[in-house]
């Protein structure tokens, strides 16, 4: 784990890397305390902006997952209704008096969505990596949620109307659902090329979330929401410039996609 995390942190310019066992409450609380010391506290407006950007990402991902669960053997085996986080995000925004229209996608969010749609079209199994990262975040999210509720003056308990349904969507079933998800991955039959792609996409998902945080805290063009570089017309906005780290991720994912994969028999599997 260390050999993967430290290079990733260096590439995205992170100044803090903390050890954390997401299954241990004390370990998570210690990491949260260190993060607060380093970065300070969040307010309601900042929290709502974060949720708004993640909602765009989940809408893109879950639209594809719902389709793939009915068409692709891999997703039919692993995708469950409780992986759909869009309702949680909408509910949290409502608690904060917000809605999606108030949060147009930032450049990093738009790029993240495009990568999701591109993978769905060209190499859908790669989206297992995206799902792994976003679903895995609920392990730490369960411990972050109470701290967020205390800091923002939300209701003390978690669950419905708490404002933290996205962070802690599973409640007491967190460990069981995460264990089941990992067990579902273990029984998949994947080629080496597919495994490489999933790992590359998972790393890219971590970077994608980091880039969203960067846009939220250091917006390059505060008054110019993201416009897809696939938009038609000669006056379409240019794609935001890629950082060296993002270019390397794009290239590594492209290599995995281009690598000849073992042929597989596609079967319809209803979730």
Short mmCIF file of C-alpha atoms in Angstrom, two decimals:
data_model
loop_
_atom_site.label_atom_id
_atom_site.label_comp_id
_atom_site.label_asym_id
_atom_site.label_seq_id
_atom_site.Cartn_x
_atom_site.Cartn_y
_atom_site.Cartn_z
CA UNK A 1 0.00 0.00 0.00
CA UNK A 2 2.78 2.42 0.93
CA UNK A 3 4.50 1.97 -2.42
CA UNK A 4 1.28 3.00 -4.19
CA UNK A 5 0.14 5.81 -1.89
CA UNK A 6 3.39 7.76 -1.58
CA UNK A 7 4.02 8.12 -5.36
CA UNK A 8 0.36 9.07 -5.83
CA UNK A 9 0.61 11.71 -3.11
CA UNK A 10 3.79 13.08 -4.67
CA UNK A 11 2.22 13.30 -8.13
CA UNK A 12 -0.81 15.27 -6.94
CA UNK A 13 1.31 17.49 -4.71
CA UNK A 14 -0.12 16.31 -1.38
CA UNK A 15 1.87 17.57 1.61
CA UNK A 16 0.34 15.15 4.05
CA UNK A 17 0.15 11.32 4.02
CA UNK A 18 -1.41 9.70 7.07
CA UNK A 19 -1.59 6.04 8.08
CA UNK A 20 -5.17 4.98 8.71
CA UNK A 21 -7.00 1.71 9.28
CA UNK A 22 -10.51 2.46 7.99
CA UNK A 23 -11.93 -0.42 10.03
CA UNK A 24 -10.65 1.12 13.28
CA UNK A 25 -12.51 4.09 14.79
CA UNK A 26 -9.55 5.41 16.77
CA UNK A 27 -7.29 5.30 13.72
CA UNK A 28 -9.84 7.20 11.62
CA UNK A 29 -10.42 9.82 14.30
CA UNK A 30 -6.67 10.39 14.64
CA UNK A 31 -6.36 10.87 10.87
CA UNK A 32 -9.33 13.28 10.87
CA UNK A 33 -7.74 15.32 13.67
CA UNK A 34 -4.49 15.59 11.73
CA UNK A 35 -6.32 16.60 8.56
CA UNK A 36 -8.24 19.32 10.42
CA UNK A 37 -4.98 20.59 11.89
CA UNK A 38 -3.43 20.73 8.42
CA UNK A 39 -6.34 22.08 6.37
CA UNK A 40 -8.74 23.71 8.83
CA UNK A 41 -12.49 23.23 9.13
CA UNK A 42 -15.16 23.26 6.48
CA UNK A 43 -18.29 25.41 6.51
CA UNK A 44 -21.76 24.63 5.18
CA UNK A 45 -21.18 26.43 1.89
CA UNK A 46 -17.93 24.56 1.25
CA UNK A 47 -19.52 21.24 2.17
CA UNK A 48 -22.42 21.89 -0.20
CA UNK A 49 -20.02 22.75 -3.04
CA UNK A 50 -18.18 19.48 -2.46
CA UNK A 51 -21.42 17.46 -2.48
CA UNK A 52 -22.59 19.26 -5.62
CA UNK A 53 -19.47 18.29 -7.55
CA UNK A 54 -19.59 14.69 -6.35
CA UNK A 55 -23.23 14.53 -7.42
CA UNK A 56 -22.18 15.22 -11.02
CA UNK A 57 -19.64 12.39 -10.79
CA UNK A 58 -22.12 9.91 -9.32
CA UNK A 59 -24.81 10.77 -11.84
CA UNK A 60 -22.38 9.92 -14.63
CA UNK A 61 -21.13 6.74 -12.99
CA UNK A 62 -24.48 5.40 -11.84
CA UNK A 63 -26.13 6.04 -15.20
CA UNK A 64 -23.51 3.74 -16.71
CA UNK A 65 -23.59 1.20 -13.87
CA UNK A 66 -27.37 0.75 -14.16
CA UNK A 67 -27.01 0.04 -17.87
CA UNK A 68 -23.99 -2.22 -17.47
CA UNK A 69 -25.54 -4.25 -14.65
CA UNK A 70 -28.10 -5.56 -17.16
CA UNK A 71 -25.65 -6.04 -20.04
CA UNK A 72 -22.23 -6.96 -18.67
CA UNK A 73 -21.44 -10.08 -16.65
CA UNK A 74 -18.96 -8.29 -14.35
CA UNK A 75 -21.33 -5.53 -13.28
CA UNK A 76 -24.26 -7.90 -12.99
CA UNK A 77 -22.30 -9.70 -10.29
CA UNK A 78 -21.08 -6.73 -8.24
CA UNK A 79 -23.48 -3.78 -8.60
CA UNK A 80 -26.22 -3.48 -6.00
CA UNK A 81 -28.88 -0.87 -5.33
CA UNK A 82 -27.05 0.39 -2.24
CA UNK A 83 -24.14 1.41 -4.47
CA UNK A 84 -26.37 4.12 -5.96
CA UNK A 85 -25.40 7.26 -4.03
CA UNK A 86 -27.23 9.92 -6.04
CA UNK A 87 -30.30 9.86 -3.72
CA UNK A 88 -28.03 10.37 -0.70
CA UNK A 89 -26.33 13.36 -2.30
CA UNK A 90 -29.64 14.94 -3.28
CA UNK A 91 -30.98 14.44 0.25
CA UNK A 92 -27.88 16.00 1.83
CA UNK A 93 -28.05 19.01 -0.47
CA UNK A 94 -31.73 19.46 0.42
CA UNK A 95 -30.85 19.50 4.14
CA UNK A 96 -28.38 22.28 3.36
CA UNK A 97 -30.97 24.20 1.35
CA UNK A 98 -29.17 23.50 -1.91
CA UNK A 99 -29.87 21.83 -5.25
CA UNK A 100 -27.80 20.61 -8.19
CA UNK A 101 -28.53 23.65 -10.37
CA UNK A 102 -26.58 25.80 -7.92
CA UNK A 103 -23.43 23.76 -8.53
CA UNK A 104 -22.39 23.59 -12.20
CA UNK A 105 -19.51 21.18 -12.83
CA UNK A 106 -16.02 22.54 -12.32
CA UNK A 107 -13.28 21.69 -14.87
CA UNK A 108 -11.96 18.73 -12.87
CA UNK A 109 -15.49 17.40 -12.40
CA UNK A 110 -16.18 17.63 -16.12
CA UNK A 111 -13.00 15.76 -16.95
CA UNK A 112 -13.86 13.06 -14.40
CA UNK A 113 -17.30 12.62 -15.99
CA UNK A 114 -15.79 12.40 -19.47
CA UNK A 115 -13.39 9.69 -18.38
CA UNK A 116 -16.32 7.71 -16.93
CA UNK A 117 -18.31 8.01 -20.15
CA UNK A 118 -15.25 7.20 -22.25
CA UNK A 119 -14.53 4.04 -20.29
CA UNK A 120 -18.17 2.97 -20.46
CA UNK A 121 -17.98 3.17 -24.24
CA UNK A 122 -14.50 1.74 -24.85
CA UNK A 123 -13.47 -0.38 -21.84
CA UNK A 124 -16.36 -0.66 -19.36
CA UNK A 125 -14.64 -3.09 -16.99
CA UNK A 126 -12.36 -0.22 -16.01
CA UNK A 127 -15.28 1.36 -14.15
CA UNK A 128 -14.83 -1.32 -11.49
CA UNK A 129 -11.85 0.78 -10.40
CA UNK A 130 -13.97 3.92 -10.11
CA UNK A 131 -16.67 2.10 -8.16
CA UNK A 132 -14.04 0.58 -5.86
CA UNK A 133 -12.64 3.98 -4.92
CA UNK A 134 -15.97 5.74 -4.38
CA UNK A 135 -17.52 2.83 -2.50
CA UNK A 136 -14.34 2.32 -0.49
CA UNK A 137 -14.54 5.92 0.69
CA UNK A 138 -17.58 4.98 2.79
CA UNK A 139 -15.27 3.11 5.18
CA UNK A 140 -13.68 6.33 6.34
CA UNK A 141 -16.82 8.34 5.64
CA UNK A 142 -18.62 6.61 8.48
CA UNK A 143 -16.21 8.20 10.94
CA UNK A 144 -15.99 11.53 9.12
CA UNK A 145 -19.79 11.98 9.14
CA UNK A 146 -20.16 12.61 12.92
CA UNK A 147 -17.34 15.17 12.80
CA UNK A 148 -19.05 16.96 9.90
CA UNK A 149 -22.40 17.02 11.74
CA UNK A 150 -20.76 18.48 14.85
CA UNK A 151 -18.81 21.08 12.88
CA UNK A 152 -21.81 22.24 10.84
CA UNK A 153 -24.43 22.10 13.57
CA UNK A 154 -26.44 19.33 11.92
CA UNK A 155 -28.55 16.82 13.83
CA UNK A 156 -26.51 14.58 16.10
CA UNK A 157 -27.66 11.22 14.78
CA UNK A 158 -26.81 9.89 11.34
CA UNK A 159 -29.20 8.49 8.74
CA UNK A 160 -32.15 10.18 7.04
CA UNK A 161 -32.11 13.99 6.98
CA UNK A 162 -28.74 14.07 8.74
CA UNK A 163 -26.96 15.92 5.96
CA UNK A 164 -24.33 13.15 5.91
CA UNK A 165 -26.15 10.32 4.15
CA UNK A 166 -23.53 10.39 1.39
CA UNK A 167 -20.62 10.04 3.79
CA UNK A 168 -22.25 7.25 5.79
CA UNK A 169 -24.82 5.55 3.53
CA UNK A 170 -24.69 2.08 5.06
CA UNK A 171 -24.75 2.74 8.80
CA UNK A 172 -24.28 -0.43 10.84
CA UNK A 173 -24.19 -2.52 7.64
CA UNK A 174 -21.00 -0.81 6.43
CA UNK A 175 -18.58 -3.61 7.21
CA UNK A 176 -20.86 -6.38 5.92
CA UNK A 177 -21.53 -4.58 2.64
CA UNK A 178 -17.88 -3.75 2.09
CA UNK A 179 -16.87 -7.35 2.80
CA UNK A 180 -19.51 -8.61 0.37
CA UNK A 181 -18.32 -6.16 -2.29
CA UNK A 182 -14.71 -7.34 -1.94
CA UNK A 183 -15.82 -10.98 -2.02
CA UNK A 184 -17.76 -10.27 -5.24
CA UNK A 185 -14.59 -8.87 -6.80
CA UNK A 186 -12.62 -11.94 -5.75
CA UNK A 187 -14.85 -14.30 -7.75
CA UNK A 188 -14.63 -12.31 -11.01
CA UNK A 189 -12.75 -13.90 -13.89
CA UNK A 190 -10.63 -11.14 -15.37
CA UNK A 191 -7.72 -11.12 -17.78
CA UNK A 192 -4.37 -9.58 -16.73
CA UNK A 193 -5.06 -6.66 -19.04
CA UNK A 194 -8.42 -6.02 -17.37
CA UNK A 195 -6.84 -6.15 -13.92
CA UNK A 196 -4.20 -3.64 -15.01
CA UNK A 197 -6.89 -1.36 -16.38
CA UNK A 198 -8.94 -1.49 -13.18
CA UNK A 199 -5.89 -0.57 -11.08
CA UNK A 200 -5.00 2.31 -13.42
CA UNK A 201 -8.56 3.63 -13.37
CA UNK A 202 -8.73 3.35 -9.56
CA UNK A 203 -5.56 5.44 -9.28
CA UNK A 204 -7.07 7.93 -11.71
CA UNK A 205 -10.24 8.12 -9.60
CA UNK A 206 -8.18 9.09 -6.54
CA UNK A 207 -6.55 11.81 -8.61
CA UNK A 208 -9.92 12.87 -9.98
CA UNK A 209 -11.31 13.48 -6.48
CA UNK A 210 -8.11 15.32 -5.54
CA UNK A 211 -8.43 17.54 -8.60
CA UNK A 212 -12.01 18.39 -7.65
CA UNK A 213 -10.79 19.47 -4.21
CA UNK A 214 -8.16 21.60 -5.92
CA UNK A 215 -10.77 23.27 -8.10
CA UNK A 216 -12.98 23.87 -5.08
CA UNK A 217 -10.22 25.46 -3.02
CA UNK A 218 -8.21 27.12 -5.80
CA UNK A 219 -10.67 27.74 -8.67
CA UNK A 220 -8.74 28.67 -11.84
CA UNK A 221 -11.78 30.26 -13.51
CA UNK A 222 -14.39 30.90 -10.84
CA UNK A 223 -16.95 32.30 -13.30
CA UNK A 224 -16.49 29.79 -16.09
CA UNK A 225 -18.13 26.38 -15.47
CA UNK A 226 -16.77 23.43 -17.34
CA UNK A 227 -17.72 22.98 -20.99
CA UNK A 228 -17.08 19.58 -22.57
CA UNK A 229 -14.39 19.58 -25.22
CA UNK A 230 -16.67 17.24 -27.17
CA UNK A 231 -19.21 20.03 -27.62
CA UNK A 232 -19.84 20.71 -31.32
CA UNK A 233 -19.16 23.97 -33.09
CA UNK A 234 -16.07 26.02 -33.88
CA UNK A 235 -16.47 28.17 -30.76
CA UNK A 236 -16.54 25.30 -28.28
CA UNK A 237 -14.41 25.89 -25.20
CA UNK A 238 -11.02 24.24 -25.21
CA UNK A 239 -10.30 21.42 -22.79
CA UNK A 240 -8.61 22.67 -19.60
CA UNK A 241 -4.85 22.18 -19.74
CA UNK A 242 -3.70 18.88 -18.30
CA UNK A 243 -1.24 18.82 -15.45
CA UNK A 244 1.82 16.53 -15.88
CA UNK A 245 0.28 14.12 -13.35
CA UNK A 246 -3.03 13.98 -15.20
CA UNK A 247 -1.22 13.47 -18.52
CA UNK A 248 0.62 10.48 -17.07
CA UNK A 249 -2.64 9.00 -15.82
CA UNK A 250 -4.28 9.48 -19.21
CA UNK A 251 -1.35 7.78 -20.92
CA UNK A 252 -1.28 4.85 -18.48
CA UNK A 253 -5.01 4.27 -18.90
CA UNK A 254 -4.66 4.53 -22.68
CA UNK A 255 -1.95 1.87 -22.64
CA UNK A 256 -4.24 -0.49 -20.74
CA UNK A 257 -7.10 0.16 -23.14
CA UNK A 258 -4.92 -0.45 -26.19
CA UNK A 259 -3.43 -3.64 -24.78
CA UNK A 260 -5.05 -6.68 -26.44
CA UNK A 261 -7.40 -8.26 -23.95
CA UNK A 262 -8.38 -11.89 -23.79
CA UNK A 263 -11.66 -12.54 -25.52
CA UNK A 264 -14.61 -13.14 -23.27
CA UNK A 265 -18.14 -14.35 -23.78
CA UNK A 266 -20.64 -11.62 -22.86
CA UNK A 267 -23.76 -12.92 -21.16
CA UNK A 268 -26.79 -11.06 -19.95
CA UNK A 269 -27.02 -11.15 -16.16
CA UNK A 270 -29.85 -9.42 -14.39
CA UNK A 271 -28.85 -7.78 -11.08
#
